Short mmCIF file of C-alpha atoms in Angstrom, two decimals:
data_model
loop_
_atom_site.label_atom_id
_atom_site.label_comp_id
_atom_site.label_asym_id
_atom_site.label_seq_id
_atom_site.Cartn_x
_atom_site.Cartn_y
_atom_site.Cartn_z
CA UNK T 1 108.83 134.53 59.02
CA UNK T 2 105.47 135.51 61.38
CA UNK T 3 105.68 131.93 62.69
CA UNK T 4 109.34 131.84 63.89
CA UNK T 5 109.36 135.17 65.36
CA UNK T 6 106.24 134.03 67.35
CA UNK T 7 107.90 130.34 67.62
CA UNK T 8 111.21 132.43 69.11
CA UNK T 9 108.91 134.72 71.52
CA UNK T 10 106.67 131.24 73.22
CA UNK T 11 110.52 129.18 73.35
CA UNK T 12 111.80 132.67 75.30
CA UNK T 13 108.83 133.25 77.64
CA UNK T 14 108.54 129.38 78.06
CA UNK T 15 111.67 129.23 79.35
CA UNK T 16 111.32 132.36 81.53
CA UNK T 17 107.98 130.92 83.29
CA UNK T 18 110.06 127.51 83.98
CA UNK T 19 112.43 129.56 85.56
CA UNK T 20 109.83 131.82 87.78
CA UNK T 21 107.31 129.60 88.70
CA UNK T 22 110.03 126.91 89.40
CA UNK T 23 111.55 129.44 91.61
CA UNK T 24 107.74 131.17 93.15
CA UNK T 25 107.25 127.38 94.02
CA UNK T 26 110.66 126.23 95.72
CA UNK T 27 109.90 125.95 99.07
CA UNK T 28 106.38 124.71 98.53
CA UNK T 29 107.50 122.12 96.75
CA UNK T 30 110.35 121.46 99.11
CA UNK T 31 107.84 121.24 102.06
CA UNK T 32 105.68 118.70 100.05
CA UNK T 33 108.36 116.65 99.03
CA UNK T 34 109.92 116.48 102.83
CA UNK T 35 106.23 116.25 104.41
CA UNK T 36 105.29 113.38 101.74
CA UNK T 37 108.47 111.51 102.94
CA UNK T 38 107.68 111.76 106.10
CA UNK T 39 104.02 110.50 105.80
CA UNK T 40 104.98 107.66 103.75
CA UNK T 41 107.96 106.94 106.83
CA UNK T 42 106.08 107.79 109.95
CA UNK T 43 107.84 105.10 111.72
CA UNK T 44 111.87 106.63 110.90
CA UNK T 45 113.23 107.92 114.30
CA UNK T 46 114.20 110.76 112.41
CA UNK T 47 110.27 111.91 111.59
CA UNK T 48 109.06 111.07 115.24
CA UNK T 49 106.22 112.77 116.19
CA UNK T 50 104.37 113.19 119.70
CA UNK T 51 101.73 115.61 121.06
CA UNK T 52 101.89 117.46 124.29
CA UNK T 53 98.54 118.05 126.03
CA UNK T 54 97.30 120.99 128.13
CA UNK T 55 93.78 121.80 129.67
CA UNK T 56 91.83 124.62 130.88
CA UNK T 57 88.25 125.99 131.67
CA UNK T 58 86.99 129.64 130.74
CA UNK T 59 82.80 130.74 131.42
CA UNK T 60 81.27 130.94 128.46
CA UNK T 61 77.96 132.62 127.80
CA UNK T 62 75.45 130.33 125.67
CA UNK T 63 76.72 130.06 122.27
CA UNK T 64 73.69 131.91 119.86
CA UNK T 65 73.24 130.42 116.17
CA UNK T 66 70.57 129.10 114.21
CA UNK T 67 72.85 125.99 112.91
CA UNK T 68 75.59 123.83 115.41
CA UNK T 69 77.88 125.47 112.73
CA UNK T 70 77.21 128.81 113.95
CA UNK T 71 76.95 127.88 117.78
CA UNK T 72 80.07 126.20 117.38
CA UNK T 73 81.52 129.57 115.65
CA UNK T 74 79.74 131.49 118.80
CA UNK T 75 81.46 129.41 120.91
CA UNK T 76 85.16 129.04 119.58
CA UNK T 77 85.20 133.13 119.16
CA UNK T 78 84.01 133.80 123.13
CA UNK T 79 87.27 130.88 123.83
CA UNK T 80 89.48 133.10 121.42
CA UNK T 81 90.09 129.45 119.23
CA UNK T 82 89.97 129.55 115.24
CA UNK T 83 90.77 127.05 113.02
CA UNK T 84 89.24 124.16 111.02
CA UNK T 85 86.34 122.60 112.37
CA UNK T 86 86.37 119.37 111.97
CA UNK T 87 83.71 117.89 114.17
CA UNK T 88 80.87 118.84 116.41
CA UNK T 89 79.13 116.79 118.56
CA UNK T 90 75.47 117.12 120.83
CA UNK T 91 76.37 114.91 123.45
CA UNK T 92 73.03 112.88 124.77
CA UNK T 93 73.44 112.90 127.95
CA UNK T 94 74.06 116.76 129.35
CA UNK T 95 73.64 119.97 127.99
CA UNK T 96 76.33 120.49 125.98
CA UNK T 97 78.11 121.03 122.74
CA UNK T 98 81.45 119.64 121.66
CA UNK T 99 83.62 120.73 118.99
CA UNK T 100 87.13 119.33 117.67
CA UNK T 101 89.14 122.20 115.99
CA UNK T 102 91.88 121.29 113.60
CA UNK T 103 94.96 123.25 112.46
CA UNK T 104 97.84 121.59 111.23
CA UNK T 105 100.35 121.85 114.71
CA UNK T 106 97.15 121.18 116.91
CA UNK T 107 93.96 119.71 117.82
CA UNK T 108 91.55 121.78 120.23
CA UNK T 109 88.74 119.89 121.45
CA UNK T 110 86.29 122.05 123.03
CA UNK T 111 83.64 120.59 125.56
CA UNK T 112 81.08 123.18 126.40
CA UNK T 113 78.64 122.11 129.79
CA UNK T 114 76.12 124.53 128.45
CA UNK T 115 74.00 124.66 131.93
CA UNK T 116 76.60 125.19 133.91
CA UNK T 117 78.08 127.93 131.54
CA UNK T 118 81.55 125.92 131.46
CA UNK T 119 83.93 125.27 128.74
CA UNK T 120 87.12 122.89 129.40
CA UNK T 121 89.23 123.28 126.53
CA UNK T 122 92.17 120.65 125.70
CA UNK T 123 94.82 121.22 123.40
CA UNK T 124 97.02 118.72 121.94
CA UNK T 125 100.04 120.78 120.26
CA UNK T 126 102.12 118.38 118.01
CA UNK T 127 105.59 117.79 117.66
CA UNK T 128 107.57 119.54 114.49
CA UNK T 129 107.50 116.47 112.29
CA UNK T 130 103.66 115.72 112.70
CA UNK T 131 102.76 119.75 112.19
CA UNK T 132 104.76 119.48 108.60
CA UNK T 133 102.59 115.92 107.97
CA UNK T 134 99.31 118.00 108.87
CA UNK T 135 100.39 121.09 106.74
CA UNK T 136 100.30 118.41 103.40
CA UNK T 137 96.98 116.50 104.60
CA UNK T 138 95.51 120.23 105.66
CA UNK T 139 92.94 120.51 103.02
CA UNK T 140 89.39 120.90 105.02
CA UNK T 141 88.22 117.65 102.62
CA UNK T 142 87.59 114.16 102.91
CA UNK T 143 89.08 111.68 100.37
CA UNK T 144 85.94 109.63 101.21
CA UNK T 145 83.01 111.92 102.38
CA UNK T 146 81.73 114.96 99.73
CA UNK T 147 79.89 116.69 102.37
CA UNK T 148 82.89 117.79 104.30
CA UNK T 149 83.47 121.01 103.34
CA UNK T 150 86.19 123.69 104.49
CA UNK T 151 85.08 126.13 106.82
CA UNK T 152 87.67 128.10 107.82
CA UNK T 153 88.83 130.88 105.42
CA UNK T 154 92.95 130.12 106.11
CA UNK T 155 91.83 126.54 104.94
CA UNK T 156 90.38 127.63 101.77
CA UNK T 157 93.44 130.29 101.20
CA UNK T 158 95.72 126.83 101.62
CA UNK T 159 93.50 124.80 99.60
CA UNK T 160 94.12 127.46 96.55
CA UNK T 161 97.68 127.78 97.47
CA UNK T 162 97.95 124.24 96.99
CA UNK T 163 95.63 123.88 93.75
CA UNK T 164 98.40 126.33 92.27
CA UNK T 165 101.28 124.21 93.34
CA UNK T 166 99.58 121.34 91.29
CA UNK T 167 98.63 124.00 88.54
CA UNK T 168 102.42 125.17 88.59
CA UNK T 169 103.70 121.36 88.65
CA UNK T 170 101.43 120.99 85.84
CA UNK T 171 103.03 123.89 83.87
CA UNK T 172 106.34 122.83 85.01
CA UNK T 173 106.53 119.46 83.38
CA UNK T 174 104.85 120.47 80.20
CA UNK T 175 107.31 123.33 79.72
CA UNK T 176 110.34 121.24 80.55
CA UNK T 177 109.17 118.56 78.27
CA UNK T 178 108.51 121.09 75.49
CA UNK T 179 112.25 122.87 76.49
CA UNK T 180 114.04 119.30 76.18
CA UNK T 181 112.18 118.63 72.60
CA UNK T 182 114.48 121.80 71.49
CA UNK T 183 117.47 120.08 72.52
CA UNK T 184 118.76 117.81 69.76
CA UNK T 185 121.72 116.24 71.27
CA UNK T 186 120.03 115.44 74.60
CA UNK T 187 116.65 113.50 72.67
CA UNK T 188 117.88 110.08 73.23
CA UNK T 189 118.90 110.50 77.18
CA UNK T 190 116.08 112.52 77.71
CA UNK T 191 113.92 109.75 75.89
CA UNK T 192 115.09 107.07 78.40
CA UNK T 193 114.57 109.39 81.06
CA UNK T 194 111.06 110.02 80.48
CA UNK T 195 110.00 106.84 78.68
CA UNK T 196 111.21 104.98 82.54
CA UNK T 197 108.84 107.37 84.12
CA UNK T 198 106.15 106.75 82.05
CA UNK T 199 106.81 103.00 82.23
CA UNK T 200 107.08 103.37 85.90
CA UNK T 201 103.44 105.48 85.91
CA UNK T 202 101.86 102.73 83.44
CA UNK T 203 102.85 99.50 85.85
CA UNK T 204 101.37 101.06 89.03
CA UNK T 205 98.32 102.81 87.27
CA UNK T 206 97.04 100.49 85.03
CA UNK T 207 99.04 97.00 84.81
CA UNK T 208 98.91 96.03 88.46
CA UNK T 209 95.23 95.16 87.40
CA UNK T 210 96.66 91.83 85.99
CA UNK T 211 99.56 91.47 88.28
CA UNK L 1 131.61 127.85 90.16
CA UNK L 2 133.57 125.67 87.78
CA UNK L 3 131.73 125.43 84.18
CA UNK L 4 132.23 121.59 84.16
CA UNK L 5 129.98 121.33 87.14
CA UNK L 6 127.31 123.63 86.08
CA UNK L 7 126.84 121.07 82.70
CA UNK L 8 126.83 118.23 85.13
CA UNK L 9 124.20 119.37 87.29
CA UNK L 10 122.22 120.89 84.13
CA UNK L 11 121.70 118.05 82.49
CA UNK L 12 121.02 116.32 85.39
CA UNK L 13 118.34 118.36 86.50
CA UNK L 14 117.04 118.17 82.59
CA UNK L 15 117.07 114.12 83.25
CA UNK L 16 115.72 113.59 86.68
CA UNK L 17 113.34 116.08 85.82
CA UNK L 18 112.08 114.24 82.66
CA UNK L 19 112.34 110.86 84.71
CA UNK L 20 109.90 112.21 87.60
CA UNK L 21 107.70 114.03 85.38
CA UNK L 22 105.19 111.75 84.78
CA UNK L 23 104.98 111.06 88.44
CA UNK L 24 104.99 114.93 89.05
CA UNK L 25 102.13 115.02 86.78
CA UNK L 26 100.39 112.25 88.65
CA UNK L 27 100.64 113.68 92.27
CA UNK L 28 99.38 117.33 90.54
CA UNK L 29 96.42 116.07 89.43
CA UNK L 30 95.62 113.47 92.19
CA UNK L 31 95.57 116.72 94.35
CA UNK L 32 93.37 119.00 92.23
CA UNK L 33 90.98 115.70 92.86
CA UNK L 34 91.23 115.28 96.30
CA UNK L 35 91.07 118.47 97.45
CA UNK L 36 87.78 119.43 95.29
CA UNK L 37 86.73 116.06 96.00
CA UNK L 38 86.22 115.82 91.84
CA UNK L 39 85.33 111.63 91.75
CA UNK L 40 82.48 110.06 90.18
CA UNK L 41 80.35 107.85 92.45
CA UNK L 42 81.53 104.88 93.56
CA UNK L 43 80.51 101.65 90.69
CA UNK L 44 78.99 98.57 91.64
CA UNK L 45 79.46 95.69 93.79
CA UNK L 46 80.37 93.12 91.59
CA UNK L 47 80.49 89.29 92.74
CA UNK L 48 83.86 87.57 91.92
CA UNK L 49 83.27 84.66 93.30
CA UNK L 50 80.99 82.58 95.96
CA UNK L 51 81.13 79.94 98.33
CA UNK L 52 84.59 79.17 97.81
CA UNK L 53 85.68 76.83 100.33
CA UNK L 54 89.08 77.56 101.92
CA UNK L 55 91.86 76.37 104.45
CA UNK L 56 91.84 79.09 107.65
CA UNK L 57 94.22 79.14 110.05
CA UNK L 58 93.28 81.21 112.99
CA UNK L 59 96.45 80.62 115.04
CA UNK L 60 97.98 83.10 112.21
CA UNK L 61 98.50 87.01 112.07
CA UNK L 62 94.81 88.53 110.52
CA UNK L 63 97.54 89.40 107.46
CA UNK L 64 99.34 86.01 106.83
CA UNK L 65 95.58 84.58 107.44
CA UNK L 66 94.04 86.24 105.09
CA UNK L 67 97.16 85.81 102.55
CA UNK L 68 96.74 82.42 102.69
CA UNK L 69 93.01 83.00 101.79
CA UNK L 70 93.65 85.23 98.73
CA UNK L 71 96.17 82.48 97.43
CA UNK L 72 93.72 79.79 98.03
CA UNK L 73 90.74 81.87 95.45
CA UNK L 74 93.51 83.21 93.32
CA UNK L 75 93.38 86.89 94.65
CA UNK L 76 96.12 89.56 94.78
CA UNK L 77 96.29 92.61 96.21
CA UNK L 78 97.33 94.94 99.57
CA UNK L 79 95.23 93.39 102.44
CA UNK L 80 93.46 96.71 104.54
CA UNK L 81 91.76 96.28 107.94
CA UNK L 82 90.45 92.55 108.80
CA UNK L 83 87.33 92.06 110.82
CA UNK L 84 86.18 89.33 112.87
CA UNK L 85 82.30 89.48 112.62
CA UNK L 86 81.14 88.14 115.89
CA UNK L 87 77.12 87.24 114.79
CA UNK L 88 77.23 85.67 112.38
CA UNK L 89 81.06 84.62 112.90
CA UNK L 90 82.84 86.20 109.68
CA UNK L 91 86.29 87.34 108.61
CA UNK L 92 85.52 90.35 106.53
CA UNK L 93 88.74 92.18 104.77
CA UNK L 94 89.22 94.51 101.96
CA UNK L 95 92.16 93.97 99.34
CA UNK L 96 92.89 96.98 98.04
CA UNK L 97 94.42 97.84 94.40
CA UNK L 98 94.39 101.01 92.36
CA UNK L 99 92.26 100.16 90.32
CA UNK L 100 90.00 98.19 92.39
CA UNK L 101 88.56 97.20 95.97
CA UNK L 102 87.79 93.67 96.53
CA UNK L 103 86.10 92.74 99.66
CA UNK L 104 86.19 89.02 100.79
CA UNK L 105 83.96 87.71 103.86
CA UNK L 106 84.77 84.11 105.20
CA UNK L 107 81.95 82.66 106.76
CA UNK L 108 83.94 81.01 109.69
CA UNK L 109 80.85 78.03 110.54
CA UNK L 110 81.27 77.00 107.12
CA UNK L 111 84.67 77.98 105.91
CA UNK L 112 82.98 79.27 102.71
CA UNK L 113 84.44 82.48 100.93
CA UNK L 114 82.74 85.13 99.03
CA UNK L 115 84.37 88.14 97.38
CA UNK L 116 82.89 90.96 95.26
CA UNK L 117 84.96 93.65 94.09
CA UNK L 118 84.18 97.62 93.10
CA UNK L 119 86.17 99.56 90.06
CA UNK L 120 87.78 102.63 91.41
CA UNK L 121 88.43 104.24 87.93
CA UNK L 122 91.24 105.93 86.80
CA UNK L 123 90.69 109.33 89.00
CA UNK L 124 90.57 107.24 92.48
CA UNK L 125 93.33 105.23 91.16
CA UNK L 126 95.33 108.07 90.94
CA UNK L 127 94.69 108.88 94.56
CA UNK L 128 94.89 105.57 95.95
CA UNK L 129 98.72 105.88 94.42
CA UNK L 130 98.96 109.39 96.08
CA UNK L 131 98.51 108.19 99.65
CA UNK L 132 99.97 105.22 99.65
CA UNK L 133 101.56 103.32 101.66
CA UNK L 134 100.84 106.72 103.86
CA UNK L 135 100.90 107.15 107.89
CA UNK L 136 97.61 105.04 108.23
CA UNK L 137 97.88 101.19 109.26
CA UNK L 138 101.97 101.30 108.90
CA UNK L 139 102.00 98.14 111.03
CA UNK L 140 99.98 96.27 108.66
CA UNK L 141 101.12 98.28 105.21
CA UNK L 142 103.27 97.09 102.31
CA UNK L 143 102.28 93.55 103.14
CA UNK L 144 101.94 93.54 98.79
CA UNK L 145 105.07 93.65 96.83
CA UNK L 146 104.15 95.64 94.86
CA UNK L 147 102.80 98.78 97.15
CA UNK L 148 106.31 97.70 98.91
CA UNK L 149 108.12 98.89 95.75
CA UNK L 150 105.38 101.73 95.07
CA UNK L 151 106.41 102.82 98.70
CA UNK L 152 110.33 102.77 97.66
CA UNK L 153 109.29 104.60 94.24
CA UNK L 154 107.64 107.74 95.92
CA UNK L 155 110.01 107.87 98.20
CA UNK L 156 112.69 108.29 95.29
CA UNK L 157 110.48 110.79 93.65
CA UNK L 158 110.40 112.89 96.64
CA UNK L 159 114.57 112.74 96.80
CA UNK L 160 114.57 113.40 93.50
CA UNK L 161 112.39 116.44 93.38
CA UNK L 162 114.35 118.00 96.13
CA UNK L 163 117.29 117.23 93.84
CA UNK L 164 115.32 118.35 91.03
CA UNK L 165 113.95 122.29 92.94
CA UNK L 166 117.89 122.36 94.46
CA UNK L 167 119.19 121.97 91.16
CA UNK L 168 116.99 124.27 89.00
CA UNK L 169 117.81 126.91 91.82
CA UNK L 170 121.47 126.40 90.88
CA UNK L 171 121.19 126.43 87.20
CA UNK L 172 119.13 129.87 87.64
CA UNK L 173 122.16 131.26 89.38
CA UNK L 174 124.29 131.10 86.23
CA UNK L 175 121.78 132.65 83.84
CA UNK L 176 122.72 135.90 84.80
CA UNK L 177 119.75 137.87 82.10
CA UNK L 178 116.99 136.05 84.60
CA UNK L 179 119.06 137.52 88.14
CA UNK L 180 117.04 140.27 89.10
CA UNK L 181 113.30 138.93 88.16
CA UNK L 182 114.34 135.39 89.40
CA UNK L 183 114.96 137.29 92.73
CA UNK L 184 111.94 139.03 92.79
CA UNK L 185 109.42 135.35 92.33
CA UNK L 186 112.26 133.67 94.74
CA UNK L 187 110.97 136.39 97.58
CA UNK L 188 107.71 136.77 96.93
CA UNK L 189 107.02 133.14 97.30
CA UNK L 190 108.89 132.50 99.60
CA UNK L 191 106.89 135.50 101.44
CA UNK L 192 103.36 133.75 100.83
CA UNK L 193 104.71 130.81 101.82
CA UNK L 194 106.16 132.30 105.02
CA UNK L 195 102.77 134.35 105.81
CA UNK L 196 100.88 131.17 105.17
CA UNK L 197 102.28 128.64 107.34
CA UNK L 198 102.76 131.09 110.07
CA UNK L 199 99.37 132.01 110.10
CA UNK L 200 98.24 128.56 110.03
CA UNK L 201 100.53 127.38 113.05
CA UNK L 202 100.40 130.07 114.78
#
């Protein structure tokens, strides 16, 4: 008896997590589903992008810190810029420091003349369709390098709000797999269904090897 | 709301939903990986094959060129970036697969190829499927059938996960017991996802 009651309880609160975390994650999984389109189509009218660019100068006093890290900190709080940083640069030939800030609707490239106590800053603000592209790239990591590492703390707080999409996409297929093994009638469809995305998953994954 | 409908779109969320749940599953865990940058190292360079002599035609497109290369030594694959080496003269260009990277330099005095190629494993495969065909190279992409119809595939996943979200949100509507708490995760993510973008974008 112990086991059905506790077989009825996981079926009922399996099917109520489907429901909530299928609903918590709508538009986050709307926005990666339109913003994943749009990567993969970059070249559709429809997801044209563009920047628009804009340049000013400010005094700065010289930016303190031990590492460039921190001078480039020093100097992106006296400019009032924050975001990801996702280069710095010691140019050779003047005294200066330059630092490329990254968010995902702009790109601030700061070029401090450190001797002359002179910062031009240039922003280049993108378009709609390339701010919802940077929002799914907008992770603070290379594919390719380990050593980048996020630096900015509204990068990290996107980086775990997108490990729990994945988490909750996770949940959401196991759950819906388990919900459709309940349902007699629909075990042949639902059989098709999932055995042509498996199929689908196996070609690309591990068959194109031979192909 | 007629009940005919509601079955339609029911089980129609419970099949497309089965359909793009391996690829679901796929994307999910390709992103866990690439944004904790979880991959082994990269394995060895391993030769396929050297001194290979083959036909190039340098009056072609760097694509159809090297094509024509990978067809001569038996090769298949999505071309990437082409180089032309200037000393010594070389054509240098990566084929890419999930699976594997295969690199194949053409020494251009001698018309000699060499190609060695690396195993990505299964955890950069799954990445390399994640970003491709992507907003990188698109005038050279999808020059391989196959990432052509890889291309096509995510993009039906993506439709069909919109249909998939739009659909569960409808089905929810009818079950009247899960209303009021259904309302209450509805809001509250859509608040965090509000706050979040704003902050990041603004």
């Amino acid at each position: 008896m112990l086991p059905s009651v506790i077989g009825d309880w996981l079926r009922r609160w399996n099917r109520k997590l489907h429901i909530y975390v299928g609903l918590y994650f709508v538009l986050f999984t709307a926005l990666f589903a339109i913003s994943g389109l749009a990567l993969n189509r970059s070249t559709w009218a429809v997801f044209a992008g563009g920047a628009a660019k804009s340049e000013l100068e400010r005094e700065i006093d010289s930016p303190s810190g031990e590492t460039q890290l921190a001078r480039a900190r020093d100097l992106m709080s006296q400019l009032g810029v924050s975001g990801e940083i996702h280069q710095i640069e010691v140019p050779k030939d003047v005294d200066g420091l330059n630092v490329w800030v990254l968010r995902p609707n702009r790109l601030v490239i700061i070029r401090a003349r450190l001797g002359e106590r002179i910062a031009s800053v240039e922003i280049q603000r993108r378009a709609a369709w390339d701010a919802i592209r940077g929002l799914h790239e907008f992770t603070g990591q290379s594919r390719f390098d380990p050593s980048v590492r996020r630096d900015w703390w509204l990068t990290t707080v996107w980086a775990i709000a997108i490990d729990a999409l994945s988490l909750g996409a996770i949940f959401l297929v196991a759950s819906g797999i388990w919900m459709w093994l309940q349902l007699r009638q629909k075990r042949i469809g639902g059989s098709i269904a999932l055995a042509g995305g498996c199929l689908v998953l196996f070609v690309f994954l591990v068959a194109l090897k031979w192909l | 709301m007629s009940k005919r409908l509601y079955r339609w779109i029911r089980d129609l969320h419970l099949y497309v939903g089965l359909t793009i749940s391996p690829l679901v599953a796929l994307y999910a865990i390709s992103t866990l990986l690439m944004v904790h940058h979880w991959f082994p190292p990269e394995g060895d360079r391993l030769p396929v094959y050297a001194d290979v002599p083959v036909v190039v035609d340098l009056t072609d497109e760097p694509v159809p060129m090297a094509r024509s290369v990978l067809r001569q030594t038996g090769l298949t694959g999505e071309i990437g970036s082409v180089w032309f080496e200037q000393d010594p003269k070389r054509i240098r260009f990566q084929v890419l697969k999930p699976t594997e990277t295969t690199t194949v330099v053409i020494d251009q005095a001698t018309n000699l190829a060499s190609a060695e190629h690396q195993q990505m494993g299964v955890r950069r495969a799954t990445s390399f499927l994640h970003v491709m065909p992507g907003p990188h190279l698109v005038k050279i992409r999808r020059n391989w059938v196959w990432v052509r119809i890889w291309g096509w595939t995510a993009d039906a996943a993506a439709y069909l996960l919109l249909f998939a979200a739009a659909s569960g949100v409808y089905v929810w509507l009818y079950a009247k017991a899960e209303r009021r708490a259904g309302i209450a995760f509805l809001a509250v993510g859509a608040a965090v996802f509000v706050v979040l973008v704003a902050s990041l974008v603004l």
